[in-house]
Short mmCIF file of C-alpha atoms in Angstrom, two decimals:
data_model
loop_
_atom_site.label_atom_id
_atom_site.label_comp_id
_atom_site.label_asym_id
_atom_site.label_seq_id
_atom_site.Cartn_x
_atom_site.Cartn_y
_atom_site.Cartn_z
CA MET N 1 16.61 -12.08 29.84
CA ASN N 2 16.49 -8.56 31.15
CA GLU N 3 13.69 -7.74 33.44
CA GLU N 4 11.66 -5.63 30.91
CA ALA N 5 11.56 -8.31 28.41
CA LEU N 6 10.27 -10.69 31.33
CA THR N 7 7.77 -8.42 32.30
CA GLN N 8 6.46 -8.32 28.48
CA GLU N 9 6.53 -11.94 28.33
CA LEU N 10 4.38 -12.15 31.58
CA MET N 11 2.08 -9.63 30.42
CA ALA N 12 1.33 -11.31 27.05
CA THR N 13 0.68 -14.74 28.73
CA TYR N 14 -1.81 -12.97 31.35
CA ARG N 15 -3.46 -11.33 28.46
CA ALA N 16 -3.95 -14.60 26.53
CA GLU N 17 -5.33 -16.42 29.49
CA ALA N 18 -7.54 -13.50 30.13
CA ARG N 19 -9.15 -13.38 27.05
CA GLU N 20 -9.71 -17.01 27.27
CA ARG N 21 -11.56 -16.67 30.40
CA LEU N 22 -13.63 -13.73 29.11
CA GLU N 23 -14.89 -16.08 26.18
CA ALA N 24 -15.65 -18.96 28.89
CA ILE N 25 -17.60 -16.41 30.88
CA THR N 26 -19.41 -15.27 27.83
CA ARG N 27 -20.33 -18.87 26.59
CA VAL N 28 -21.77 -19.55 29.85
CA LEU N 29 -24.09 -16.55 30.01
CA LEU N 30 -25.15 -17.15 26.60
CA GLU N 31 -25.98 -20.86 27.32
CA ILE N 32 -28.16 -19.58 30.47
CA GLU N 33 -30.10 -17.28 28.20
CA ARG N 34 -30.69 -19.85 25.35
CA ASN N 35 -32.04 -22.44 28.24
CA PRO N 36 -33.57 -20.66 31.02
CA SER N 37 -35.34 -23.66 32.22
CA GLY N 38 -32.36 -25.65 32.36
CA SER N 39 -31.49 -27.70 35.49
CA GLU N 40 -27.94 -26.87 35.49
CA ARG N 41 -28.27 -23.27 36.42
CA ALA N 42 -26.57 -23.64 39.99
CA GLN N 43 -23.63 -25.01 38.23
CA GLN N 44 -23.25 -22.60 35.55
CA VAL N 45 -23.31 -19.77 37.97
CA GLU N 46 -20.44 -21.77 40.04
CA HIS N 47 -18.39 -21.85 36.60
CA ILE N 48 -18.93 -18.22 35.82
CA PHE N 49 -17.90 -17.58 39.62
CA ARG N 50 -14.75 -19.88 39.23
CA GLU N 51 -13.64 -18.16 35.97
CA VAL N 52 -14.03 -14.52 37.44
CA HIS N 53 -12.01 -15.65 40.84
CA SER N 54 -9.19 -17.07 38.49
CA LEU N 55 -9.10 -14.02 36.17
CA LYS N 56 -8.85 -11.83 39.65
CA GLY N 57 -5.94 -13.81 40.70
CA ALA N 58 -4.06 -13.63 37.48
CA ALA N 59 -4.77 -9.80 37.49
CA ARG N 60 -3.30 -9.62 40.92
CA SER N 61 -0.06 -11.51 39.91
CA VAL N 62 0.76 -8.90 37.44
CA SER N 63 -0.52 -6.04 39.44
CA ALA N 64 -3.45 -5.10 37.28
CA ILE N 65 -5.05 -3.35 39.81
CA ALA N 66 -8.14 -2.07 37.91
CA VAL N 67 -9.14 -5.56 36.37
CA GLU N 68 -8.77 -7.00 39.97
CA GLY N 69 -11.11 -4.58 41.57
CA VAL N 70 -13.82 -4.97 38.81
CA ALA N 71 -13.47 -8.73 39.07
CA HIS N 72 -13.97 -8.48 42.81
CA ALA N 73 -17.15 -6.43 42.19
CA PHE N 74 -18.28 -9.19 39.68
CA GLU N 75 -17.70 -11.90 42.19
CA ASP N 76 -19.63 -9.77 44.84
CA ALA N 77 -22.74 -9.65 42.18
CA ILE N 78 -22.67 -13.38 41.58
CA VAL N 79 -22.38 -14.30 45.49
CA ALA N 80 -25.56 -12.15 46.02
CA ALA N 81 -27.49 -13.60 43.39
CA ARG N 82 -26.72 -17.47 43.90
CA LYS N 83 -29.88 -17.67 46.22
CA ARG N 84 -32.02 -16.34 43.41
CA PRO N 85 -34.67 -18.83 42.56
CA THR N 86 -35.27 -18.20 39.00
CA VAL N 87 -33.18 -17.22 36.06
CA GLU N 88 -35.46 -14.14 35.27
CA GLU N 89 -34.05 -12.90 38.79
CA LEU N 90 -30.43 -13.02 37.84
CA PRO N 91 -29.15 -9.80 37.09
CA LEU N 92 -27.76 -10.67 33.50
CA HIS N 93 -27.78 -7.48 32.40
CA ASP N 94 -25.27 -6.44 35.06
CA TRP N 95 -22.97 -9.37 34.73
CA TYR N 96 -22.57 -8.25 31.10
CA GLY N 97 -21.66 -4.82 32.17
CA HIS N 98 -18.85 -6.12 34.39
CA LEU N 99 -17.80 -8.26 31.54
CA ASP N 100 -17.55 -5.36 28.99
CA GLN N 101 -15.61 -3.48 31.60
CA LEU N 102 -13.32 -6.16 32.04
CA SER N 103 -12.77 -6.71 28.32
CA ALA N 104 -12.14 -2.97 27.95
CA LEU N 105 -9.37 -2.68 30.68
CA ILE N 106 -7.56 -5.84 29.58
CA ASP N 107 -7.43 -4.66 25.93
CA HIS N 108 -6.48 -1.09 26.54
CA SER N 109 -5.21 -0.45 29.99
CA ALA N 110 -3.78 -3.44 31.59
CA VAL N 111 -1.06 -4.35 29.48
CA PRO N 112 0.11 -1.04 27.69
CA SER N 113 3.53 -2.34 26.12
CA ALA N 114 2.20 -6.06 25.30
CA SER N 115 0.42 -5.10 22.07
CA ALA N 116 3.40 -6.03 19.80
CA GLU N 117 3.94 -9.02 21.60
CA GLU N 118 0.45 -10.51 20.97
CA SER N 119 0.81 -14.28 21.53
CA ILE N 120 -0.71 -17.70 21.52
CA ARG N 121 1.19 -18.46 25.03
CA VAL N 122 4.25 -17.86 22.82
CA ALA N 123 5.02 -14.36 21.23
CA THR N 124 4.07 -14.53 17.73
CA PRO N 125 7.09 -12.41 16.75
CA ARG N 126 9.18 -15.25 17.98
CA LEU N 127 7.20 -17.50 15.77
CA ASP N 128 7.66 -15.48 12.99
CA ARG N 129 11.35 -15.38 13.22
CA LEU N 130 11.52 -18.82 13.83
CA MET N 131 9.60 -19.50 10.77
CA ALA N 132 11.80 -17.09 8.75
CA ASP N 133 14.74 -19.14 9.64
CA VAL N 134 13.31 -22.26 8.66
CA GLY N 135 12.48 -20.73 5.43
CA ALA N 136 16.07 -19.56 4.74
CA LEU N 137 17.12 -23.10 5.74
CA LEU N 138 14.71 -24.48 3.12
CA VAL N 139 16.00 -22.32 0.64
CA GLY N 140 19.61 -23.52 1.26
CA GLU N 141 18.24 -26.96 1.21
CA GLN N 142 16.79 -26.72 -2.38
CA ALA N 143 20.27 -25.05 -3.55
CA ARG N 144 22.04 -28.04 -2.11
CA ALA N 145 19.36 -30.26 -3.70
CA GLN N 146 20.48 -28.43 -7.28
CA LEU N 147 24.03 -29.01 -6.62
CA ILE N 148 23.48 -32.73 -5.95
CA ARG N 149 21.81 -32.78 -9.11
CA ASP N 150 24.34 -31.07 -10.85
CA LEU N 151 26.95 -33.69 -9.48
CA THR N 152 24.86 -36.45 -10.57
CA GLY N 153 24.52 -35.00 -13.97
CA LEU N 154 28.43 -34.75 -14.31
CA ALA N 155 28.75 -38.27 -12.93
CA ALA N 156 26.41 -39.38 -15.72
CA SER N 157 28.79 -37.54 -18.07
CA LEU N 158 31.99 -39.11 -16.94
CA SER N 159 30.32 -42.51 -17.18
CA SER N 160 29.21 -41.76 -20.68
CA ALA N 161 32.62 -40.33 -21.70
CA GLU N 162 34.01 -43.73 -20.05
CA GLN N 163 31.92 -46.00 -22.45
CA ARG N 164 32.88 -43.81 -25.44
CA TRP N 165 36.58 -44.08 -24.56
CA ARG N 166 36.32 -48.12 -24.29
CA ARG N 167 34.68 -48.18 -27.61
CA SER N 168 37.10 -45.99 -29.33
CA GLN N 169 40.47 -47.14 -30.98
CA ALA N 170 42.71 -45.53 -28.42
CA GLY N 171 40.59 -47.13 -25.47
CA ARG N 172 40.81 -50.38 -26.97
CA GLN N 173 44.61 -49.99 -27.49
CA SER N 174 45.30 -48.83 -24.17
CA GLY N 175 42.97 -51.53 -22.41
CA GLY N 176 40.53 -49.14 -20.78
CA TRP N 177 40.02 -45.96 -19.10
CA PRO N 178 43.01 -44.21 -17.46
CA ASP N 179 43.51 -45.00 -14.00
CA ASP N 180 43.49 -41.55 -12.56
CA LEU N 181 39.97 -40.64 -14.32
CA HIS N 182 38.59 -43.91 -13.17
CA HIS N 183 39.31 -43.01 -9.86
CA VAL N 184 37.81 -39.64 -9.93
CA HIS N 185 34.82 -41.13 -11.15
CA GLN N 186 34.43 -43.79 -8.78
CA ARG N 187 34.92 -40.97 -5.94
CA LEU N 188 32.63 -38.74 -7.46
CA LYS N 189 29.63 -41.31 -7.67
CA LEU N 190 30.46 -42.23 -3.87
CA SER N 191 30.50 -38.80 -2.89
CA THR N 192 27.04 -37.78 -4.79
CA GLN N 193 25.54 -40.91 -3.05
CA SER N 194 26.52 -39.88 0.20
CA ALA N 195 25.46 -36.32 -0.29
CA ARG N 196 21.91 -37.59 -1.65
CA GLN N 197 21.22 -39.57 1.55
CA GLN N 198 22.26 -36.77 3.80
CA GLN N 199 20.07 -34.50 1.65
CA ALA N 200 17.00 -36.52 2.15
CA GLU N 201 17.44 -36.92 5.89
CA MET N 202 18.23 -32.83 5.93
CA ARG N 203 14.99 -32.44 4.12
CA ARG N 204 13.11 -34.98 6.32
CA GLN N 205 14.11 -32.78 9.42
CA LEU N 206 13.44 -29.68 7.98
CA ASP N 207 10.18 -30.89 7.16
CA THR N 208 9.36 -31.84 10.59
CA LEU N 209 10.73 -28.56 11.89
CA ASP N 210 8.58 -26.43 9.51
CA ASN N 211 5.35 -28.46 10.25
CA ASP N 212 5.87 -28.10 14.07
CA ILE N 213 6.16 -24.35 13.78
CA ARG N 214 3.39 -24.17 11.47
CA GLU N 215 1.31 -26.24 14.20
CA LEU N 216 2.46 -23.54 16.95
CA ARG N 217 0.85 -20.77 14.57
CA MET N 218 -2.14 -22.46 14.08
CA MET N 219 -5.55 -21.99 16.12
CA THR N 220 -9.07 -23.24 15.39
CA VAL N 221 -11.74 -20.80 14.11
CA GLY N 222 -14.03 -21.78 17.02
CA GLY N 223 -12.53 -18.86 19.33
CA LEU N 224 -12.85 -16.27 16.49
CA PHE N 225 -16.57 -17.45 15.72
CA ARG N 226 -17.68 -17.70 19.42
CA SER N 227 -16.61 -14.01 19.79
CA PHE N 228 -19.44 -13.00 17.60
CA GLU N 229 -22.00 -14.57 19.82
CA ARG N 230 -22.26 -11.81 22.31
CA MET N 231 -22.37 -9.12 19.48
CA VAL N 232 -25.18 -10.92 17.93
CA LEU N 233 -27.08 -11.15 21.19
CA ASP N 234 -26.45 -7.10 21.53
CA LEU N 235 -27.45 -6.63 17.72
CA THR N 236 -30.73 -8.19 18.18
CA ARG N 237 -31.52 -6.46 21.17
CA GLU N 238 -30.89 -3.07 19.57
CA THR N 239 -32.84 -4.08 16.18
CA GLY N 240 -35.80 -6.13 17.94
CA LYS N 241 -34.88 -8.92 15.70
CA ARG N 242 -34.60 -12.80 16.48
CA VAL N 243 -31.61 -14.42 15.40
CA ASP N 244 -30.24 -18.08 15.82
CA LEU N 245 -26.48 -18.01 15.36
CA GLU N 246 -25.02 -21.40 14.17
CA LEU N 247 -21.32 -22.14 14.23
CA LEU N 248 -19.88 -24.92 12.00
CA GLY N 249 -16.52 -26.29 11.21
CA GLU N 250 -15.10 -24.63 14.81
CA ALA N 251 -12.23 -27.35 14.70
CA THR N 252 -10.77 -25.94 11.38
CA ASN N 253 -7.04 -24.81 11.83
CA VAL N 254 -5.95 -21.44 10.55
CA ASP N 255 -2.75 -19.31 11.06
CA LYS N 256 -3.15 -16.99 13.95
CA GLY N 257 -2.37 -13.88 11.71
CA VAL N 258 -4.91 -14.93 9.12
CA LEU N 259 -7.41 -15.46 12.08
CA ASP N 260 -6.64 -12.01 13.40
CA ALA N 261 -7.08 -10.26 9.84
CA LEU N 262 -10.24 -11.97 9.28
CA ARG N 263 -12.18 -10.95 12.52
CA ASP N 264 -12.98 -7.24 11.06
CA PRO N 265 -14.49 -8.51 7.70
CA LEU N 266 -16.58 -10.93 9.22
CA LEU N 267 -17.75 -8.77 12.01
CA HIS N 268 -18.75 -6.28 9.24
CA LEU N 269 -20.66 -9.05 7.22
CA ILE N 270 -22.50 -10.08 10.15
CA ARG N 271 -23.66 -6.86 11.29
CA ASN N 272 -24.69 -6.02 7.60
CA ALA N 273 -26.57 -9.37 7.79
CA ILE N 274 -28.60 -8.39 10.84
CA ASP N 275 -29.11 -4.95 9.84
CA HIS N 276 -29.84 -5.19 5.98
CA GLY N 277 -30.81 -8.66 5.44
CA ILE N 278 -32.72 -10.19 8.37
CA GLU N 279 -36.24 -9.11 8.75
CA THR N 280 -38.07 -8.20 12.08
CA PRO N 281 -40.18 -10.94 13.29
CA ALA N 282 -43.49 -9.54 12.23
CA GLU N 283 -42.02 -9.37 8.59
CA ARG N 284 -40.72 -12.64 8.61
CA GLU N 285 -44.07 -14.34 9.93
CA SER N 286 -45.86 -12.23 6.86
CA ALA N 287 -43.48 -13.75 4.41
CA GLY N 288 -44.23 -17.18 5.96
CA LYS N 289 -40.95 -17.79 7.59
CA PRO N 290 -40.11 -18.66 11.27
CA ALA N 291 -40.06 -15.49 13.69
CA THR N 292 -36.42 -16.28 14.39
CA ALA N 293 -33.89 -15.89 11.69
CA HIS N 294 -31.08 -18.27 10.98
CA LEU N 295 -27.45 -16.98 10.74
CA ALA N 296 -24.58 -19.47 10.16
CA LEU N 297 -20.77 -19.08 10.18
CA ARG N 298 -18.92 -22.00 8.46
CA ALA N 299 -15.42 -22.93 8.17
CA ASP N 300 -14.19 -25.54 5.95
CA ARG N 301 -10.59 -26.71 4.73
CA GLY N 302 -9.54 -27.50 1.23
CA GLY N 303 -5.95 -28.13 0.53
CA ASN N 304 -4.16 -25.02 1.56
CA VAL N 305 -7.21 -22.84 1.79
CA VAL N 306 -9.67 -22.28 4.05
CA VAL N 307 -13.36 -21.36 3.12
CA ILE N 308 -15.68 -19.27 5.38
CA THR N 309 -19.24 -18.80 4.57
CA ILE N 310 -21.79 -16.37 6.23
CA SER N 311 -25.37 -17.30 5.17
CA ASP N 312 -28.52 -16.01 6.42
CA ASP N 313 -32.08 -16.84 5.59
CA GLY N 314 -33.27 -13.10 5.44
CA ARG N 315 -34.89 -11.22 2.40
CA GLY N 316 -31.75 -11.32 0.30
CA ILE N 317 -30.06 -8.34 -1.49
CA ASP N 318 -32.46 -5.66 -3.05
CA LEU N 319 -31.06 -5.43 -6.52
CA THR N 320 -33.29 -2.60 -7.78
CA ALA N 321 -32.40 -0.57 -4.67
CA VAL N 322 -28.67 -1.32 -5.34
CA ARG N 323 -29.18 -0.19 -9.22
CA GLY N 324 -30.90 2.82 -7.96
CA GLN N 325 -28.18 3.94 -5.44
CA ALA N 326 -25.56 3.26 -8.24
CA VAL N 327 -27.45 5.72 -10.44
CA ARG N 328 -27.69 8.30 -7.79
CA LEU N 329 -24.02 8.15 -7.01
CA GLY N 330 -23.43 8.56 -10.80
CA LEU N 331 -21.39 5.25 -11.19
CA LEU N 332 -23.66 4.13 -13.97
CA SER N 333 -26.21 5.57 -16.24
CA ALA N 334 -29.98 4.30 -15.66
CA ALA N 335 -29.46 2.30 -18.78
CA GLN N 336 -26.29 0.71 -17.81
CA ALA N 337 -27.96 -0.08 -14.24
CA ASP N 338 -30.96 -1.69 -15.89
CA GLY N 339 -28.78 -3.88 -18.16
CA LEU N 340 -26.83 -5.45 -15.23
CA SER N 341 -27.27 -9.32 -14.20
CA GLY N 342 -27.58 -10.03 -10.65
CA PRO N 343 -23.90 -11.04 -10.35
CA GLU N 344 -23.17 -7.79 -11.83
CA VAL N 345 -25.15 -5.86 -9.33
CA PHE N 346 -23.62 -7.82 -6.47
CA GLU N 347 -20.16 -6.56 -7.72
CA LEU N 348 -21.32 -3.18 -7.17
CA LEU N 349 -21.74 -3.38 -3.45
CA PHE N 350 -17.85 -4.09 -3.23
CA ARG N 351 -17.69 -0.39 -4.30
CA SER N 352 -16.92 2.17 -1.64
CA GLY N 353 -19.58 4.45 -0.78
CA LEU N 354 -22.33 2.53 -2.23
CA SER N 355 -25.13 1.02 0.13
CA THR N 356 -28.89 0.45 -0.23
CA ARG N 357 -29.37 2.82 3.06
CA THR N 358 -29.85 6.42 2.33
CA GLU N 359 -29.17 7.13 6.17
CA ALA N 360 -26.25 5.98 8.57
CA SER N 361 -27.18 3.11 10.53
CA GLU N 362 -26.03 2.33 14.23
CA VAL N 363 -25.55 -1.27 13.14
CA SER N 364 -23.90 -1.30 9.91
CA GLY N 365 -22.20 2.12 9.66
CA ARG N 366 -21.99 4.77 7.04
CA GLY N 367 -22.64 3.18 4.01
CA LEU N 368 -18.98 1.90 3.07
CA GLY N 369 -20.62 -1.19 1.31
CA LEU N 370 -18.48 -4.17 1.17
CA ALA N 371 -15.31 -2.41 0.03
CA ILE N 372 -13.59 -2.66 3.42
CA VAL N 373 -14.12 -6.32 3.48
CA ARG N 374 -12.88 -7.02 0.01
CA GLN N 375 -9.52 -4.96 0.38
CA ALA N 376 -8.95 -6.82 3.94
CA VAL N 377 -9.72 -10.29 2.25
CA GLU N 378 -7.51 -9.47 -0.87
CA LEU N 379 -4.52 -8.35 1.41
CA LEU N 380 -4.66 -11.95 2.75
CA ARG N 381 -4.48 -13.20 -1.05
CA GLY N 382 -7.93 -14.42 -0.73
CA GLN N 383 -11.20 -13.58 -2.61
CA VAL N 384 -14.82 -12.61 -1.33
CA ILE N 385 -17.85 -13.08 -3.34
CA VAL N 386 -21.75 -13.15 -2.94
CA GLU N 387 -22.12 -16.87 -3.82
CA ARG N 388 -26.05 -16.34 -4.08
CA SER N 389 -28.87 -13.83 -2.66
CA GLY N 390 -32.51 -14.04 -3.00
CA PRO N 391 -36.00 -14.09 -0.99
CA GLN N 392 -34.60 -17.00 0.86
CA GLY N 393 -31.32 -15.42 2.21
CA THR N 394 -27.74 -14.53 1.31
CA VAL N 395 -24.38 -16.35 1.11
CA PHE N 396 -21.27 -14.66 1.30
CA ARG N 397 -18.10 -16.82 0.55
CA LEU N 398 -14.50 -15.72 1.62
CA SER N 399 -11.59 -17.90 0.53
CA VAL N 400 -8.11 -17.31 2.10
CA PRO N 401 -4.71 -19.12 2.56
CA LEU N 402 -4.38 -21.44 5.86
CA THR N 403 -1.10 -19.52 6.48
CA LEU N 404 0.76 -16.51 5.06
CA SER N 405 4.41 -17.37 5.93
CA THR N 406 4.97 -19.82 2.82
CA THR N 407 2.86 -20.46 -0.06
CA ARG N 408 2.75 -23.05 -3.00
CA CYS N 409 3.45 -21.07 -5.95
CA LEU N 410 3.68 -21.57 -9.56
CA LEU N 411 6.62 -20.15 -11.32
CA VAL N 412 6.21 -18.46 -14.62
CA ARG N 413 8.41 -16.32 -17.08
CA ALA N 414 6.20 -13.20 -17.42
CA LEU N 415 6.44 -9.65 -17.42
CA GLY N 416 10.06 -9.43 -18.25
CA GLY N 417 11.36 -11.77 -15.72
CA THR N 418 10.56 -14.66 -13.36
CA GLN N 419 7.29 -14.39 -11.31
CA ALA N 420 5.65 -16.41 -8.72
CA ILE N 421 1.75 -16.90 -8.54
CA PRO N 422 0.00 -18.28 -5.45
CA LEU N 423 -1.58 -21.86 -6.50
CA GLU N 424 -4.72 -21.06 -4.47
CA LEU N 425 -5.53 -18.23 -7.00
CA ILE N 426 -5.35 -20.47 -9.97
CA GLU N 427 -7.79 -22.47 -11.65
CA ARG N 428 -5.79 -24.35 -14.08
CA THR N 429 -2.99 -23.75 -16.77
CA ALA N 430 -3.27 -24.62 -20.46
CA LEU N 431 -1.61 -24.24 -23.84
CA ILE N 432 -3.35 -22.35 -26.58
CA ARG N 433 -2.98 -22.15 -29.97
CA PRO N 434 -3.76 -19.12 -32.45
CA GLU N 435 -6.62 -20.69 -34.01
CA GLN N 436 -8.32 -21.28 -30.74
CA ILE N 437 -8.74 -17.48 -30.12
CA LEU N 438 -12.24 -16.10 -31.18
CA THR N 439 -13.56 -12.44 -30.75
CA VAL N 440 -16.67 -12.23 -28.79
CA GLN N 441 -18.12 -8.73 -28.30
CA GLY N 442 -14.69 -7.16 -29.27
CA GLN N 443 -13.07 -9.21 -26.54
CA PRO N 444 -10.39 -11.99 -27.42
CA THR N 445 -11.80 -15.23 -26.24
CA ILE N 446 -11.07 -19.12 -25.90
CA ARG N 447 -13.25 -21.92 -25.10
CA LEU N 448 -12.04 -24.47 -22.54
CA ASP N 449 -14.16 -27.58 -21.67
CA GLY N 450 -17.18 -25.83 -22.87
CA ARG N 451 -16.65 -22.75 -21.02
CA ALA N 452 -15.87 -19.40 -22.56
CA VAL N 453 -12.75 -17.61 -21.19
CA SER N 454 -11.61 -14.25 -21.78
CA LEU N 455 -8.00 -13.74 -22.87
CA PHE N 456 -6.18 -11.02 -21.33
CA TRP N 457 -3.55 -9.82 -23.70
CA ARG N 458 -0.97 -7.37 -22.13
CA GLU N 459 -0.27 -4.04 -23.95
CA ARG N 460 1.56 -4.79 -27.15
CA ALA N 461 1.58 -8.44 -26.74
CA SER N 462 -0.37 -10.84 -29.45
CA PRO N 463 -0.60 -14.31 -30.12
CA ARG N 464 2.90 -15.77 -31.88
CA ALA N 465 1.91 -17.38 -35.41
CA LYS N 466 1.99 -21.11 -35.43
CA GLU N 467 3.14 -21.45 -31.62
CA LYS N 468 1.43 -22.55 -28.45
CA THR N 469 1.01 -20.04 -25.68
CA PRO N 470 0.86 -21.10 -22.06
CA VAL N 471 -1.87 -19.47 -20.05
CA VAL N 472 -2.82 -19.52 -16.69
CA ILE N 473 -6.52 -19.20 -15.87
CA PHE N 474 -8.02 -17.56 -12.93
CA GLN N 475 -11.69 -17.02 -11.57
CA THR N 476 -11.90 -13.36 -11.75
CA ARG N 477 -14.74 -10.98 -10.58
CA GLY N 478 -15.91 -10.71 -14.36
CA GLY N 479 -15.63 -14.57 -15.07
CA LEU N 480 -12.84 -16.87 -15.92
CA VAL N 481 -9.71 -14.85 -17.84
CA ALA N 482 -6.66 -16.62 -19.33
CA PHE N 483 -3.37 -14.86 -18.49
CA PRO N 484 -0.56 -15.37 -21.32
CA VAL N 485 2.88 -16.08 -20.05
CA ASP N 486 6.07 -16.71 -21.71
CA ALA N 487 6.69 -20.01 -19.84
CA LEU N 488 5.57 -22.31 -16.94
CA LEU N 489 8.60 -23.14 -14.72
CA GLY N 490 6.97 -25.49 -12.24
CA GLU N 491 5.53 -25.18 -8.75
CA GLN N 492 7.88 -24.58 -5.49
CA GLU N 493 7.16 -23.97 -1.99
CA LEU N 494 8.25 -20.17 -1.23
CA VAL N 495 8.81 -18.15 1.96
CA VAL N 496 6.69 -14.99 1.66
CA LYS N 497 8.69 -11.79 2.46
CA PRO N 498 6.34 -8.96 2.97
CA PHE N 499 7.40 -5.55 1.47
CA PRO N 500 8.61 -2.92 4.19
CA ALA N 501 6.08 -0.99 5.87
CA LEU N 502 7.72 2.37 4.24
CA LEU N 503 6.88 1.17 0.62
CA PRO N 504 3.47 2.30 -0.83
CA LEU N 505 0.77 -0.89 -0.96
CA VAL N 506 0.86 -2.41 -4.40
CA PRO N 507 -2.59 -4.56 -4.89
CA THR N 508 -1.13 -6.76 -7.30
CA MET N 509 2.02 -8.00 -5.39
CA SER N 510 1.77 -9.77 -2.07
CA GLY N 511 5.34 -9.70 -1.22
CA ALA N 512 8.83 -11.22 -2.76
CA SER N 513 10.87 -14.33 -2.21
CA THR N 514 14.35 -15.75 -3.13
CA LEU N 515 14.91 -18.91 -5.12
CA PRO N 516 17.49 -21.45 -4.26
CA SER N 517 19.70 -19.77 -7.09
CA GLY N 518 19.57 -16.52 -5.36
CA GLU N 519 17.14 -14.85 -7.74
CA VAL N 520 14.53 -12.70 -6.16
CA VAL N 521 10.96 -13.07 -7.56
CA LEU N 522 7.83 -11.10 -6.87
CA ILE N 523 4.68 -12.95 -5.69
CA LEU N 524 1.89 -11.63 -8.03
CA ASN N 525 -1.84 -11.64 -7.67
CA PRO N 526 -2.98 -11.02 -11.53
CA ILE N 527 -6.41 -11.37 -10.53
CA ASP N 528 -6.01 -7.58 -9.31
CA LEU N 529 -4.23 -6.87 -12.32
CA ILE N 530 -6.84 -8.16 -14.47
CA ASP N 531 -9.73 -6.78 -12.68
CA HIS N 532 -8.22 -3.42 -13.15
CA ALA N 533 -7.58 -3.54 -16.67
CA LEU N 534 -10.00 -6.02 -18.48
CA SER N 535 -13.96 -5.85 -18.76
CA PRO N 536 -15.17 -9.41 -19.60
CA ALA N 537 -18.72 -8.91 -18.26
CA GLY N 538 -19.05 -5.24 -19.27
CA ILE N 539 -19.72 -3.86 -15.61
CA ALA N 540 -15.78 -3.43 -15.03
CA GLN N 541 -15.47 -0.98 -18.08
CA ALA N 542 -18.82 0.96 -16.90
CA VAL N 543 -17.53 1.31 -12.96
CA ALA N 544 -14.04 2.12 -14.15
CA GLU N 545 -15.43 4.69 -16.56
CA ALA N 546 -17.41 6.37 -13.85
CA ALA N 547 -14.50 6.45 -11.39
#
């Protein structure tokens, strides 16, 4: 390893350690504020001092002079405060200032060339390359598995041919299967059996390697969640509101790339909750609520998906204000706005430029609504919805894959070729008959399990008479929608290869993959395709016409 590469690796390791120490200091400061009368104050102050001292030493080891200087000043401030008898006399505001200085220096000036090597103690790009290599091996293993299946089929064909020969007149006269063919048949069976055993062992080893590398990329959501504690404290000071932040499911593991991409949308939703949803203490008390609001971040894992909910017990979304703003912006007519249901009004919030505020807020920005949140989540092949909202609070739900490097997909024949659809997007599959198709408000519709499901027929497509049509069913913004395909080809784990950065972003496609046969398939997000083309609930058509 050359000197430059070694320096890069050292700086990446230093930055990861520095961030961990800053998070630890933040947690202790928050604990002191939550429990000012606690008997552990002296130990907490010493804990902060040790973390700062260790950070100073780490900065010195990589010649981060500016960080070392601020850490030294922070140490002096802690030493001067050790004899303060009460928490009220601790200069916590000044300590937060030192913390902010350290954070800014570490993020922007201490490691100028390490940003591309963001790491979890191991450089992330190296893990990505390892994952790509394992993915290539898995594709090769699948190709070998197909070859073994072909050999097994050939051996079975030879066995059948031998049996037919023995039953034939020529076979009975000759006394049996020719020796040379019998020898080939036996060799083929033995080779196939040996190859099957080797393939099973190789698959086991590849699965172990694949799981190990995935685990290296996994981090708990706790670090991300705790990083919002300081922000919530600062926002409550700015707004004069009282908020108790509860963190649940902190041990849930998620791919580091997914966690990094979730930071901005979660930050936006939390700021929105405090600025728009949560009332002042006086307003809450007049409404019969506790003066201190409750804001919760929760992570739950379900299969290959992690679900994150952000809930508050504030005033809820003002549906009348959203309708009025949509009319003022020309998105809808007054009659259209009045006819929208609650869920349809929630969808309007995801339109860029729509907000219930008429002026920019220092807390939640300039009225971009939730468009940037949805865009970020959909880039992760995920979904975000308003699960519920009312006078007792609002709940947002984000569903994203645990990892982006590989994904379990349903292979289908559609759109003129073989396509792949991530399983986390799919509600179910079904076969429908032409007589099951009804027309409801001008929209082709089927009924499955007592629920109405809109049918998305692509241009020039139509149900084939007397034939069952396979459909893939998705939960879209407008409700359940069935997407017809030509054939369902089965499930397969695919290695996702993102499109080159030079290509324009295509929302309906998240990448490509290679099948064992060598065929390249696109990984589709039909939900985006449907949302752009279909209006099962009415609002999509109104918004599309206004746009």
